[in-house]
């Protein structure tokens, strides 16, 4: 199932191309339009922004999991898969793993764009690899949420809309684009416990150096919590559709 979904990106390259344009636009827009107005405690805004963009990229990319499953449901592909001698979870696992591979490709591409505009890793090669792995794992966890939504709504248009409604508050009320300290006090409480903030801060710490253990622990706790809740929920939903 993973190979089947990856082959689709090869045969329909527009899916991959358009999924990379949006994060590149965010990097350029926030760096050259809004970057001069954002106060950063230390370092450059480019070094602050790109780790957040990596987290934003994998979350937005995870919405395609639900859209793809809703598309398979509406075209009857899920019924055909049910007739084959394969595990019930294979369809979901294959879809989430293929989207994780796509997220890894986009993350590496975004790092390449970041290096071109002046972003730099300051904590060494191992920490850089850890930042990439953490961002991709976070996208995998959100893919399972998206899978549950896609099977719950069952049609592509609803999956696209429902997939973004809850993601926008998480992304923009977080430390992806600006420090949490610059937000109103009432919003800081939400932003500090937001899983997007925790993962953005963890990826940022791994990229730029400094204390990382607490940030990584909080991020991993969110990732494991999401997987523990939404993997069984998604498999249960798949059995009922």
GROMACS .gro file of C-alpha atoms in nm:
model
  241
    1UNK     CA    1   0.000   0.000   0.000
    2UNK     CA    2   0.289   0.237   0.070
    3UNK     CA    3   0.436   0.170  -0.274
    4UNK     CA    4   0.097   0.221  -0.438
    5UNK     CA    5   0.064   0.570  -0.286
    6UNK     CA    6   0.425   0.665  -0.364
    7UNK     CA    7   0.386   0.561  -0.728
    8UNK     CA    8   0.094   0.802  -0.749
    9UNK     CA    9   0.329   1.094  -0.674
   10UNK     CA   10   0.553   0.977  -0.960
   11UNK     CA   11   0.263   0.947  -1.205
   12UNK     CA   12   0.097   1.272  -1.090
   13UNK     CA   13   0.396   1.495  -1.005
   14UNK     CA   14   0.168   1.798  -0.970
   15UNK     CA   15   0.064   1.660  -0.629
   16UNK     CA   16   0.423   1.688  -0.509
   17UNK     CA   17   0.499   2.018  -0.684
   18UNK     CA   18   0.200   2.204  -0.541
   19UNK     CA   19   0.264   2.064  -0.192
   20UNK     CA   20   0.610   2.228  -0.197
   21UNK     CA   21   0.506   2.569  -0.333
   22UNK     CA   22   0.308   2.675  -0.027
   23UNK     CA   23   0.587   2.626   0.233
   24UNK     CA   24   0.838   2.800   0.004
   25UNK     CA   25   0.599   3.097  -0.022
   26UNK     CA   26   0.565   3.105   0.359
   27UNK     CA   27   0.945   3.112   0.401
   28UNK     CA   28   0.992   3.396   0.151
   29UNK     CA   29   0.687   3.593   0.271
   30UNK     CA   30   0.772   3.585   0.640
   31UNK     CA   31   1.145   3.635   0.583
   32UNK     CA   32   1.131   3.933   0.348
   33UNK     CA   33   0.791   4.094   0.426
   34UNK     CA   34   0.715   4.036   0.795
   35UNK     CA   35   1.061   3.938   0.924
   36UNK     CA   36   1.178   4.296   0.977
   37UNK     CA   37   0.887   4.366   1.214
   38UNK     CA   38   0.937   4.059   1.436
   39UNK     CA   39   1.160   4.088   1.743
   40UNK     CA   40   1.369   3.780   1.817
   41UNK     CA   41   1.540   3.734   2.157
   42UNK     CA   42   1.868   3.629   1.994
   43UNK     CA   43   2.001   3.524   1.654
   44UNK     CA   44   1.850   3.595   1.313
   45UNK     CA   45   1.485   3.565   1.217
   46UNK     CA   46   1.579   3.318   0.942
   47UNK     CA   47   1.724   3.080   1.202
   48UNK     CA   48   1.412   3.128   1.414
   49UNK     CA   49   1.163   3.090   1.129
   50UNK     CA   50   1.277   2.785   0.935
   51UNK     CA   51   1.239   2.526   1.217
   52UNK     CA   52   0.883   2.653   1.263
   53UNK     CA   53   0.821   2.630   0.889
   54UNK     CA   54   0.934   2.265   0.896
   55UNK     CA   55   0.671   2.187   1.160
   56UNK     CA   56   0.405   2.386   0.973
   57UNK     CA   57   0.494   2.202   0.650
   58UNK     CA   58   0.446   1.852   0.793
   59UNK     CA   59   0.115   1.949   0.957
   60UNK     CA   60  -0.028   2.096   0.640
   61UNK     CA   61   0.104   1.793   0.449
   62UNK     CA   62  -0.071   1.557   0.690
   63UNK     CA   63  -0.411   1.682   0.571
   64UNK     CA   64  -0.351   1.498   0.243
   65UNK     CA   65  -0.384   1.167   0.429
   66UNK     CA   66  -0.749   1.233   0.506
   67UNK     CA   67  -0.815   1.370   0.157
   68UNK     CA   68  -0.660   1.061  -0.004
   69UNK     CA   69  -0.858   0.819   0.212
   70UNK     CA   70  -1.181   1.011   0.149
   71UNK     CA   71  -1.106   0.990  -0.223
   72UNK     CA   72  -1.051   0.613  -0.201
   73UNK     CA   73  -1.379   0.577  -0.011
   74UNK     CA   74  -1.580   0.783  -0.261
   75UNK     CA   75  -1.439   0.587  -0.558
   76UNK     CA   76  -1.498   0.246  -0.400
   77UNK     CA   77  -1.129   0.158  -0.366
   78UNK     CA   78  -1.168   0.079   0.004
   79UNK     CA   79  -1.433  -0.184  -0.080
   80UNK     CA   80  -1.190  -0.343  -0.329
   81UNK     CA   81  -0.914  -0.347  -0.066
   82UNK     CA   82  -1.150  -0.519   0.177
   83UNK     CA   83  -1.189  -0.808  -0.069
   84UNK     CA   84  -0.812  -0.871  -0.073
   85UNK     CA   85  -0.629  -1.097   0.176
   86UNK     CA   86  -0.459  -0.817   0.368
   87UNK     CA   87  -0.457  -0.677   0.720
   88UNK     CA   88  -0.730  -0.424   0.805
   89UNK     CA   89  -0.467  -0.174   0.913
   90UNK     CA   90  -0.260  -0.207   0.593
   91UNK     CA   91  -0.456   0.060   0.405
   92UNK     CA   92  -0.414   0.314   0.684
   93UNK     CA   93  -0.051   0.225   0.757
   94UNK     CA   94   0.040   0.237   0.388
   95UNK     CA   95  -0.121   0.576   0.340
   96UNK     CA   96   0.036   0.735   0.649
   97UNK     CA   97   0.380   0.592   0.571
   98UNK     CA   98   0.374   0.715   0.211
   99UNK     CA   99   0.271   1.062   0.329
  100UNK     CA  100   0.554   1.050   0.581
  101UNK     CA  101   0.800   0.980   0.298
  102UNK     CA  102   0.655   1.276   0.107
  103UNK     CA  103   0.686   1.494   0.420
  104UNK     CA  104   1.052   1.393   0.452
  105UNK     CA  105   1.115   1.497   0.092
  106UNK     CA  106   0.945   1.835   0.144
  107UNK     CA  107   1.131   1.894   0.472
  108UNK     CA  108   1.466   1.832   0.300
  109UNK     CA  109   1.362   2.063   0.018
  110UNK     CA  110   1.264   2.336   0.267
  111UNK     CA  111   1.601   2.304   0.439
  112UNK     CA  112   1.766   2.351   0.100
  113UNK     CA  113   1.560   2.668   0.044
  114UNK     CA  114   1.649   2.787   0.393
  115UNK     CA  115   2.021   2.737   0.333
  116UNK     CA  116   1.994   2.943   0.014
  117UNK     CA  117   1.844   3.241   0.199
  118UNK     CA  118   2.085   3.228   0.494
  119UNK     CA  119   1.953   2.971   0.743
  120UNK     CA  120   2.226   2.774   0.920
  121UNK     CA  121   2.244   2.478   1.164
  122UNK     CA  122   2.444   2.572   1.475
  123UNK     CA  123   2.425   2.253   1.684
  124UNK     CA  124   2.603   1.995   1.470
  125UNK     CA  125   2.509   1.716   1.231
  126UNK     CA  126   2.351   1.476   1.484
  127UNK     CA  127   2.121   1.746   1.623
  128UNK     CA  128   2.026   1.846   1.268
  129UNK     CA  129   1.926   1.487   1.189
  130UNK     CA  130   1.732   1.475   1.516
  131UNK     CA  131   1.543   1.792   1.419
  132UNK     CA  132   1.444   1.640   1.085
  133UNK     CA  133   1.336   1.309   1.243
  134UNK     CA  134   1.130   1.488   1.510
  135UNK     CA  135   0.951   1.706   1.254
  136UNK     CA  136   0.869   1.404   1.035
  137UNK     CA  137   0.743   1.201   1.334
  138UNK     CA  138   0.517   1.492   1.429
  139UNK     CA  139   0.374   1.488   1.076
  140UNK     CA  140   0.317   1.112   1.104
  141UNK     CA  141   0.116   1.161   1.424
  142UNK     CA  142  -0.101   1.427   1.261
  143UNK     CA  143  -0.151   1.203   0.956
  144UNK     CA  144  -0.338   0.960   1.181
  145UNK     CA  145  -0.565   1.242   1.300
  146UNK     CA  146  -0.625   1.334   0.937
  147UNK     CA  147  -0.695   0.969   0.851
  148UNK     CA  148  -0.967   0.957   1.116
  149UNK     CA  149  -1.122   1.281   0.983
  150UNK     CA  150  -1.109   1.160   0.621
  151UNK     CA  151  -1.296   0.840   0.701
  152UNK     CA  152  -1.545   1.024   0.921
  153UNK     CA  153  -1.651   1.276   0.654
  154UNK     CA  154  -1.611   1.032   0.358
  155UNK     CA  155  -1.591   1.288   0.073
  156UNK     CA  156  -1.296   1.485  -0.062
  157UNK     CA  157  -1.434   1.839  -0.032
  158UNK     CA  158  -1.540   1.790   0.329
  159UNK     CA  159  -1.205   1.629   0.411
  160UNK     CA  160  -1.017   1.930   0.268
  161UNK     CA  161  -1.229   2.176   0.467
  162UNK     CA  162  -1.239   1.978   0.790
  163UNK     CA  163  -0.867   1.909   0.767
  164UNK     CA  164  -0.773   2.277   0.778
  165UNK     CA  165  -1.032   2.419   1.021
  166UNK     CA  166  -0.863   2.285   1.332
  167UNK     CA  167  -0.505   2.319   1.202
  168UNK     CA  168  -0.504   2.697   1.145
  169UNK     CA  169  -0.556   2.790   1.513
  170UNK     CA  170  -0.286   2.542   1.617
  171UNK     CA  171  -0.032   2.677   1.365
  172UNK     CA  172  -0.091   3.052   1.394
  173UNK     CA  173  -0.141   3.055   1.774
  174UNK     CA  174   0.200   2.896   1.824
  175UNK     CA  175   0.571   2.976   1.818
  176UNK     CA  176   0.603   2.890   1.449
  177UNK     CA  177   0.628   3.250   1.323
  178UNK     CA  178   0.674   3.467   1.634
  179UNK     CA  179   0.793   3.416   1.994
  180UNK     CA  180   0.512   3.328   2.234
  181UNK     CA  181   0.617   3.616   2.462
  182UNK     CA  182   0.497   3.869   2.200
  183UNK     CA  183   0.137   3.740   2.217
  184UNK     CA  184  -0.138   3.873   2.449
  185UNK     CA  185  -0.130   3.714   2.792
  186UNK     CA  186  -0.453   3.518   2.748
  187UNK     CA  187  -0.321   3.366   2.425
  188UNK     CA  188   0.018   3.272   2.569
  189UNK     CA  189  -0.140   3.010   2.797
  190UNK     CA  190  -0.282   2.826   2.497
  191UNK     CA  191   0.029   2.875   2.284
  192UNK     CA  192   0.263   2.732   2.548
  193UNK     CA  193   0.076   2.398   2.573
  194UNK     CA  194   0.006   2.385   2.201
  195UNK     CA  195   0.174   2.073   2.053
  196UNK     CA  196   0.284   2.282   1.754
  197UNK     CA  197   0.469   2.522   1.985
  198UNK     CA  198   0.633   2.237   2.176
  199UNK     CA  199   0.754   2.070   1.858
  200UNK     CA  200   0.862   2.397   1.692
  201UNK     CA  201   1.065   2.487   2.002
  202UNK     CA  202   1.217   2.136   2.011
  203UNK     CA  203   1.315   2.146   1.642
  204UNK     CA  204   1.447   2.503   1.691
  205UNK     CA  205   1.659   2.396   1.989
  206UNK     CA  206   1.801   2.101   1.794
  207UNK     CA  207   1.887   2.331   1.503
  208UNK     CA  208   2.029   2.624   1.699
  209UNK     CA  209   2.167   2.467   2.017
  210UNK     CA  210   2.092   2.532   2.384
  211UNK     CA  211   1.874   2.328   2.624
  212UNK     CA  212   1.681   2.067   2.426
  213UNK     CA  213   1.577   1.789   2.666
  214UNK     CA  214   1.259   1.955   2.800
  215UNK     CA  215   1.138   2.067   2.456
  216UNK     CA  216   1.204   1.726   2.300
  217UNK     CA  217   1.036   1.546   2.592
  218UNK     CA  218   0.719   1.758   2.560
  219UNK     CA  219   0.712   1.710   2.183
  220UNK     CA  220   0.759   1.332   2.206
  221UNK     CA  221   0.487   1.316   2.472
  222UNK     CA  222   0.245   1.485   2.231
  223UNK     CA  223   0.348   1.257   1.943
  224UNK     CA  224   0.305   0.938   2.147
  225UNK     CA  225  -0.023   1.064   2.295
  226UNK     CA  226  -0.169   1.142   1.953
  227UNK     CA  227  -0.062   0.803   1.816
  228UNK     CA  228  -0.201   0.615   2.116
  229UNK     CA  229  -0.540   0.783   2.071
  230UNK     CA  230  -0.584   0.814   1.696
  231UNK     CA  231  -0.428   0.492   1.563
  232UNK     CA  232  -0.690   0.270   1.734
  233UNK     CA  233  -0.965   0.524   1.662
  234UNK     CA  234  -0.873   0.529   1.291
  235UNK     CA  235  -0.853   0.149   1.265
  236UNK     CA  236  -1.190   0.119   1.440
  237UNK     CA  237  -1.340   0.377   1.204
  238UNK     CA  238  -1.196   0.194   0.903
  239UNK     CA  239  -1.365  -0.129   1.010
  240UNK     CA  240  -1.703   0.048   1.024
  241UNK     CA  241  -1.697   0.240   0.693
   0.00000   0.00000   0.00000
